[in-house]
PDB file of C-alpha atoms in Angstrom:
ATOM      1  CA  PRO X   1      98.216 158.525 130.470  1.00 49.00           C
ATOM      2  CA  VAL X   2      96.829 155.018 130.918  1.00 50.00           C
ATOM      3  CA  GLN X   3      93.847 154.703 133.223  1.00 56.00           C
ATOM      4  CA  GLN X   4      93.393 152.035 136.021  1.00 58.00           C
ATOM      5  CA  GLY X   5      90.374 149.581 134.950  1.00 56.00           C
ATOM      6  CA  THR X   6      89.575 146.035 133.528  1.00 54.00           C
ATOM      7  CA  TYR X   7      90.723 145.903 129.951  1.00 55.00           C
ATOM      8  CA  TRP X   8      89.925 143.646 127.219  1.00 54.00           C
ATOM      9  CA  MET X   9      92.072 141.754 124.653  1.00 57.00           C
ATOM     10  CA  LYS X  10      90.597 139.882 121.998  1.00 54.00           C
ATOM     11  CA  ILE X  11      92.936 136.498 120.972  1.00 54.00           C
ATOM     12  CA  THR X  12      92.353 134.999 117.396  1.00 53.00           C
ATOM     13  CA  ALA X  13      93.334 131.534 118.177  1.00 51.00           C
ATOM     14  CA  GLU X  14      93.465 128.239 116.592  1.00 52.00           C
ATOM     15  CA  LYS X  15      91.775 125.253 118.237  1.00 51.00           C
ATOM     16  CA  TYR X  16      93.439 122.965 120.260  1.00 46.00           C
ATOM     17  CA  ARG X  17      95.994 125.769 121.131  1.00 47.00           C
ATOM     18  CA  ALA X  18      97.950 127.085 124.081  1.00 45.00           C
ATOM     19  CA  TYR X  19      99.382 130.445 124.050  1.00 49.00           C
ATOM     20  CA  SER X  20     101.397 132.403 126.547  1.00 50.00           C
ATOM     21  CA  VAL X  21     100.274 136.132 126.872  1.00 57.00           C
ATOM     22  CA  ARG X  22     102.639 138.006 128.307  1.00 58.00           C
ATOM     23  CA  LEU X  23     100.633 141.317 130.244  1.00 59.00           C
ATOM     24  CA  ARG X  24     103.813 144.353 130.929  1.00 63.00           C
ATOM     25  CA  VAL X  25     101.713 146.773 132.777  1.00 62.00           C
ATOM     26  CA  ARG X  26     102.476 149.799 135.388  1.00 64.00           C
ATOM     27  CA  ASN X  27     101.917 150.262 138.840  1.00 64.00           C
ATOM     28  CA  PRO X  28     100.618 153.315 140.253  1.00 66.00           C
ATOM     29  CA  SER X  29     104.441 153.892 141.623  1.00 68.00           C
ATOM     30  CA  GLY X  30     105.234 153.861 137.830  1.00 65.00           C
ATOM     31  CA  GLU X  31     107.158 150.694 138.023  1.00 64.00           C
ATOM     32  CA  SER X  32     106.505 148.176 135.832  1.00 60.00           C
ATOM     33  CA  VAL X  33     105.333 144.891 136.082  1.00 56.00           C
ATOM     34  CA  SER X  34     105.308 141.896 133.816  1.00 53.00           C
ATOM     35  CA  GLU X  35     102.828 138.701 134.335  1.00 53.00           C
ATOM     36  CA  VAL X  36     102.827 135.728 131.847  1.00 50.00           C
ATOM     37  CA  HIS X  37      99.528 134.067 131.682  1.00 52.00           C
ATOM     38  CA  THR X  38      98.808 131.025 129.237  1.00 47.00           C
ATOM     39  CA  VAL X  39      95.421 130.721 127.422  1.00 47.00           C
ATOM     40  CA  SER X  40      94.407 128.246 125.352  1.00 42.00           C
ATOM     41  CA  TRP X  41      90.858 127.129 122.885  1.00 45.00           C
ATOM     42  CA  GLY X  42      89.252 124.190 123.167  1.00 46.00           C
ATOM     43  CA  GLY X  43      91.106 122.775 126.060  1.00 47.00           C
ATOM     44  CA  PRO X  44      95.061 121.041 126.173  1.00 52.00           C
ATOM     45  CA  ASP X  45      96.362 120.084 122.432  1.00 71.00           C
ATOM     46  CA  HIS X  46      94.658 116.697 121.708  1.00 87.00           C
ATOM     47  CA  ARG X  47      96.824 115.856 118.351  1.00 92.00           C
ATOM     48  CA  CYS X  48      98.418 112.620 118.574  1.00 94.00           C
ATOM     49  CA  PRO X  49     101.494 112.429 119.667  1.00 93.00           C
ATOM     50  CA  GLY X  50     103.992 111.773 116.801  1.00 93.00           C
ATOM     51  CA  ASP X  51     101.595 112.079 114.128  1.00 94.00           C
ATOM     52  CA  GLU X  52     100.398 115.536 114.873  1.00 94.00           C
ATOM     53  CA  THR X  53      99.720 116.403 111.004  1.00 95.00           C
ATOM     54  CA  ALA X  54      99.102 114.443 107.741  1.00 97.00           C
ATOM     55  CA  VAL X  55      99.052 115.411 104.208  1.00 97.00           C
ATOM     56  CA  ASP X  56      97.214 114.125 101.533  1.00 96.00           C
ATOM     57  CA  ASP X  57      98.216 113.118  98.015  1.00 95.00           C
ATOM     58  CA  SER X  58      96.986 116.668  96.777  1.00 95.00           C
ATOM     59  CA  GLY X  59      99.414 118.502  99.382  1.00 95.00           C
ATOM     60  CA  ASN X  60      96.638 119.200 101.870  1.00 95.00           C
ATOM     61  CA  SER X  61      97.813 119.256 105.227  1.00 95.00           C
ATOM     62  CA  TYR X  62      95.582 118.246 108.287  1.00 96.00           C
ATOM     63  CA  GLU X  63      95.670 118.694 112.282  1.00 94.00           C
ATOM     64  CA  THR X  64      94.714 115.112 114.031  1.00 95.00           C
ATOM     65  CA  VAL X  65      92.878 114.639 117.139  1.00 94.00           C
ATOM     66  CA  GLN X  66      93.449 111.849 119.339  1.00 94.00           C
ATOM     67  CA  VAL X  67      89.878 110.037 120.924  1.00 94.00           C
ATOM     68  CA  GLY X  68      91.090 107.366 123.178  1.00 94.00           C
ATOM     69  CA  THR X  69      93.229 105.010 121.614  1.00 95.00           C
ATOM     70  CA  GLN X  70      91.777 105.563 118.185  1.00 97.00           C
ATOM     71  CA  CYS X  71      94.128 109.232 116.086  1.00 97.00           C
ATOM     72  CA  TRP X  72      91.527 110.725 113.786  1.00 97.00           C
ATOM     73  CA  LEU X  73      92.017 113.483 111.107  1.00 96.00           C
ATOM     74  CA  ASP X  74      90.700 116.968 112.336  1.00 93.00           C
ATOM     75  CA  ALA X  75      89.426 117.687 109.207  1.00 94.00           C
ATOM     76  CA  ASP X  76      87.193 115.987 106.285  1.00 95.00           C
ATOM     77  CA  LEU X  77      89.177 114.694 103.569  1.00 96.00           C
ATOM     78  CA  ALA X  78      89.966 117.082 100.671  1.00 95.00           C
ATOM     79  CA  VAL X  79      91.918 115.245  98.106  1.00 95.00           C
ATOM     80  CA  GLY X  80      91.591 115.789  94.637  1.00 94.00           C
ATOM     81  CA  SER X  81      90.016 117.698  91.998  1.00 91.00           C
ATOM     82  CA  CYS X  82      86.785 119.295  91.833  1.00 88.00           C
ATOM     83  CA  GLY X  83      84.021 118.043  89.894  1.00 81.00           C
ATOM     84  CA  SER X  84      80.706 117.425  88.838  1.00 70.00           C
ATOM     85  CA  GLY X  85      78.160 114.073  88.388  1.00 76.00           C
ATOM     86  CA  ARG X  86      79.524 110.693  88.395  1.00 84.00           C
ATOM     87  CA  GLN X  87      82.863 109.707  89.798  1.00 90.00           C
ATOM     88  CA  THR X  88      84.402 106.928  87.934  1.00 91.00           C
ATOM     89  CA  ASP X  89      87.558 105.358  87.389  1.00 92.00           C
ATOM     90  CA  ASN X  90      89.461 107.306  85.359  1.00 92.00           C
ATOM     91  CA  GLY X  91      92.815 107.444  87.111  1.00 90.00           C
ATOM     92  CA  VAL X  92      92.014 110.744  89.002  1.00 92.00           C
ATOM     93  CA  VAL X  93      90.764 111.211  92.075  1.00 94.00           C
ATOM     94  CA  GLU X  94      87.722 113.419  91.944  1.00 92.00           C
ATOM     95  CA  LYS X  95      85.288 115.086  94.501  1.00 92.00           C
ATOM     96  CA  SER X  96      82.361 117.062  94.369  1.00 89.00           C
ATOM     97  CA  CYS X  97      83.263 120.439  95.632  1.00 81.00           C
ATOM     98  CA  GLU X  98      80.924 122.770  93.096  1.00 63.00           C
ATOM     99  CA  HIS X  99      80.494 125.687  96.461  1.00 63.00           C
ATOM    100  CA  CYS X 100      84.430 125.551  96.971  1.00 68.00           C
ATOM    101  CA  GLY X 101      87.451 125.952  96.101  1.00 66.00           C
ATOM    102  CA  ALA X 102      89.804 122.879  95.706  1.00 68.00           C
ATOM    103  CA  GLY X 103      91.571 122.562  98.784  1.00 76.00           C
ATOM    104  CA  CYS X 104      88.097 122.353 100.426  1.00 85.00           C
ATOM    105  CA  PRO X 105      86.486 119.304 101.404  1.00 91.00           C
ATOM    106  CA  GLY X 106      84.527 116.833  98.942  1.00 91.00           C
ATOM    107  CA  TYR X 107      81.921 114.719  98.725  1.00 93.00           C
ATOM    108  CA  TYR X 108      83.205 111.088  97.576  1.00 95.00           C
ATOM    109  CA  SER X 109      81.120 108.157  96.019  1.00 95.00           C
ATOM    110  CA  TRP X 110      82.291 104.640  97.943  1.00 96.00           C
ATOM    111  CA  ARG X 111      84.457 103.356  95.124  1.00 95.00           C
ATOM    112  CA  GLU X 112      86.447 106.371  94.799  1.00 96.00           C
ATOM    113  CA  LEU X 113      86.963 106.565  98.359  1.00 96.00           C
ATOM    114  CA  MET X 114      88.828 102.972  98.165  1.00 95.00           C
ATOM    115  CA  ASN X 115      90.665 103.663  94.903  1.00 93.00           C
ATOM    116  CA  TYR X 116      88.497 101.358  93.202  1.00 92.00           C
ATOM    117  CA  ASP X 117      89.193  97.890  95.356  1.00 83.00           C
ATOM    118  CA  ALA X 118      92.872  98.824  94.949  1.00 75.00           C
ATOM    119  CA  LEU X 119      94.983  97.812  98.104  1.00 75.00           C
ATOM    120  CA  SER X 120      94.556 101.059  99.627  1.00 82.00           C
ATOM    121  CA  SER X 121      92.103 104.297 100.488  1.00 94.00           C
ATOM    122  CA  ILE X 122      92.890 107.732  98.960  1.00 96.00           C
ATOM    123  CA  CYS X 123      93.740 108.477 102.705  1.00 97.00           C
ATOM    124  CA  PRO X 124      96.935 109.944 103.265  1.00 97.00           C
ATOM    125  CA  ALA X 125      99.242 107.734 103.530  1.00 95.00           C
ATOM    126  CA  GLY X 126      99.298 105.323 106.353  1.00 95.00           C
ATOM    127  CA  TRP X 127      95.793 106.323 107.505  1.00 97.00           C
ATOM    128  CA  HIS X 128      92.281 104.140 106.015  1.00 96.00           C
ATOM    129  CA  LEU X 129      88.562 104.637 105.678  1.00 96.00           C
ATOM    130  CA  PRO X 130      87.308 103.994 109.218  1.00 97.00           C
ATOM    131  CA  SER X 131      85.157 100.618 109.457  1.00 95.00           C
ATOM    132  CA  LEU X 132      81.867 100.236 111.426  1.00 94.00           C
ATOM    133  CA  ASP X 133      83.363  98.971 114.475  1.00 96.00           C
ATOM    134  CA  GLU X 134      85.732 102.065 114.568  1.00 97.00           C
ATOM    135  CA  TRP X 135      83.348 104.466 113.795  1.00 97.00           C
ATOM    136  CA  ARG X 136      81.052 102.973 117.210  1.00 96.00           C
ATOM    137  CA  LEU X 137      84.175 102.884 119.334  1.00 96.00           C
ATOM    138  CA  LEU X 138      84.571 106.597 118.538  1.00 96.00           C
ATOM    139  CA  VAL X 139      80.844 107.718 118.893  1.00 95.00           C
ATOM    140  CA  ASN X 140      80.721 105.850 122.161  1.00 95.00           C
ATOM    141  CA  HIS X 141      84.577 107.001 123.748  1.00 94.00           C
ATOM    142  CA  ALA X 142      83.737 109.916 126.477  1.00 89.00           C
ATOM    143  CA  ASP X 143      86.230 112.321 124.692  1.00 88.00           C
ATOM    144  CA  PHE X 144      83.604 112.281 121.489  1.00 91.00           C
ATOM    145  CA  GLY X 145      83.506 115.576 121.448  1.00 87.00           C
ATOM    146  CA  ARG X 146      86.893 116.403 120.116  1.00 87.00           C
ATOM    147  CA  PHE X 147      85.082 115.107 116.780  1.00 90.00           C
ATOM    148  CA  ASP X 148      83.786 117.833 114.897  1.00 87.00           C
ATOM    149  CA  PRO X 149      81.474 116.762 112.295  1.00 90.00           C
ATOM    150  CA  ARG X 150      80.137 118.606 109.060  1.00 87.00           C
ATOM    151  CA  TYR X 151      76.509 118.956 108.520  1.00 89.00           C
ATOM    152  CA  GLY X 152      76.332 119.068 104.940  1.00 87.00           C
ATOM    153  CA  GLY X 153      74.047 116.188 103.489  1.00 91.00           C
ATOM    154  CA  TYR X 154      75.049 113.907 100.619  1.00 93.00           C
ATOM    155  CA  LYS X 155      74.792 114.183  97.142  1.00 89.00           C
ATOM    156  CA  ASP X 156      73.264 112.000  94.222  1.00 81.00           C
ATOM    157  CA  SER X 157      75.559 111.497  90.680  1.00 67.00           C
ATOM    158  CA  HIS X 158      73.468 114.636  89.675  1.00 72.00           C
ATOM    159  CA  ASN X 159      74.765 116.395  92.040  1.00 70.00           C
ATOM    160  CA  LEU X 160      71.375 116.988  93.710  1.00 78.00           C
ATOM    161  CA  GLU X 161      71.444 117.811  97.437  1.00 83.00           C
ATOM    162  CA  TYR X 162      69.959 115.180 100.319  1.00 88.00           C
ATOM    163  CA  GLY X 163      69.939 114.444 103.930  1.00 83.00           C
ATOM    164  CA  GLY X 164      70.823 118.137 105.720  1.00 80.00           C
ATOM    165  CA  PRO X 165      71.094 119.512 108.215  1.00 89.00           C
ATOM    166  CA  ARG X 166      72.919 116.160 108.519  1.00 93.00           C
ATOM    167  CA  GLY X 167      76.769 115.040 108.411  1.00 94.00           C
ATOM    168  CA  TYR X 168      76.799 111.662 106.427  1.00 96.00           C
ATOM    169  CA  TYR X 169      80.092 109.897 106.385  1.00 97.00           C
ATOM    170  CA  TRP X 170      81.032 106.543 104.950  1.00 97.00           C
ATOM    171  CA  THR X 171      82.392 103.662 106.976  1.00 97.00           C
ATOM    172  CA  ALA X 172      84.675 100.873 105.043  1.00 95.00           C
ATOM    173  CA  SER X 173      81.916  98.576 105.924  1.00 92.00           C
ATOM    174  CA  ARG X 174      80.157  96.676 103.057  1.00 87.00           C
ATOM    175  CA  GLY X 175      76.612  95.543 102.970  1.00 78.00           C
ATOM    176  CA  ASP X 176      75.319  92.025 102.297  1.00 77.00           C
ATOM    177  CA  ARG X 177      74.613  92.796  98.433  1.00 80.00           C
ATOM    178  CA  ALA X 178      77.335  93.994  95.719  1.00 80.00           C
ATOM    179  CA  ASN X 179      77.143  97.800  95.467  1.00 86.00           C
ATOM    180  CA  VAL X 180      75.704  98.270  99.317  1.00 92.00           C
ATOM    181  CA  ALA X 181      78.305 100.489 101.498  1.00 94.00           C
ATOM    182  CA  GLN X 182      77.596 101.601 104.995  1.00 95.00           C
ATOM    183  CA  ALA X 183      77.325 105.280 106.408  1.00 97.00           C
ATOM    184  CA  ILE X 184      77.534 106.830 109.961  1.00 96.00           C
ATOM    185  CA  VAL X 185      75.054 109.975 110.170  1.00 97.00           C
ATOM    186  CA  PHE X 186      75.617 112.568 112.710  1.00 95.00           C
ATOM    187  CA  PRO X 187      72.822 114.909 112.922  1.00 95.00           C
ATOM    188  CA  TRP X 188      72.280 118.381 113.478  1.00 91.00           C
ATOM    189  CA  PRO X 189      72.447 118.515 117.478  1.00 89.00           C
ATOM    190  CA  SER X 190      68.825 120.937 117.498  1.00 89.00           C
ATOM    191  CA  LEU X 191      67.113 118.033 115.738  1.00 91.00           C
ATOM    192  CA  GLY X 192      67.017 116.450 118.935  1.00 91.00           C
ATOM    193  CA  GLU X 193      68.208 112.588 116.996  1.00 94.00           C
ATOM    194  CA  GLU X 194      70.559 110.075 118.024  1.00 94.00           C
ATOM    195  CA  ILE X 195      73.829 109.367 115.723  1.00 96.00           C
ATOM    196  CA  ASP X 196      72.841 106.401 113.283  1.00 96.00           C
ATOM    197  CA  LEU X 197      73.776 103.881 110.410  1.00 95.00           C
ATOM    198  CA  LYS X 198      72.407 104.296 107.001  1.00 95.00           C
ATOM    199  CA  THR X 199      73.064 101.477 104.456  1.00 94.00           C
ATOM    200  CA  PHE X 200      72.911 103.030 100.630  1.00 94.00           C
ATOM    201  CA  ASP X 201      72.172 100.594  97.733  1.00 92.00           C
ATOM    202  CA  ASP X 202      74.193 102.765  95.648  1.00 92.00           C
ATOM    203  CA  ASP X 203      77.696 103.435  96.225  1.00 92.00           C
ATOM    204  CA  SER X 204      77.802 106.323  93.827  1.00 93.00           C
ATOM    205  CA  TYR X 205      76.076 108.517  96.552  1.00 94.00           C
ATOM    206  CA  GLN X 206      78.795 111.538  97.351  1.00 94.00           C
ATOM    207  CA  LEU X 207      79.154 111.554 101.199  1.00 96.00           C
ATOM    208  CA  ALA X 208      81.695 113.106 103.090  1.00 95.00           C
ATOM    209  CA  ALA X 209      85.083 111.212 104.008  1.00 97.00           C
ATOM    210  CA  ARG X 210      87.233 110.917 107.401  1.00 97.00           C
ATOM    211  CA  CYS X 211      90.191 109.319 108.016  1.00 98.00           C
ATOM    212  CA  VAL X 212      91.672 107.588 111.127  1.00 98.00           C
ATOM    213  CA  LYS X 213      95.169 105.622 111.677  1.00 96.00           C
TER     214      LYS X 213
END
């Protein structure tokens, strides 16, 4: 028999989703009572209207997130084939992902991301690598908390890891010299550091990437 009391229900939910839960119980008179409750995790659905998902050339699907006027991918770029060592202009999109499978987010050199100076980056069609100004617009917005960085540091061409626990993301912005590129750095919250800019004198270093539309 069902006893009166307080009952807990565990719901496994995806972020930015709302779910309707129907509870059917019987009151002391034996009558069936049905109630519908709406529960959500992470607040309301913050996906970009009309651009709820994006797909890259490897078939990886991404949800999107709206931050102010900007529409961002809700996960780091994962396009390409896993490799190790220096990434080269060989007609194959390569990423460093030795600790993970092919569908996992990768680390890319700046030139690999920019498709070796082709007219488009390796972001999904219609998306691009954000400029420094676009990153600044994101981090200065009140809803910046919707952005979830990956604190994985960065790698050199020998797959040696540096910089953790911080998230390093390439910008589309070059420096004032050849082979120089700029990145934005997200420190692990407990470090007490500010979000910062880092200039890499060697654009073959491999960093994470996030695309914007």
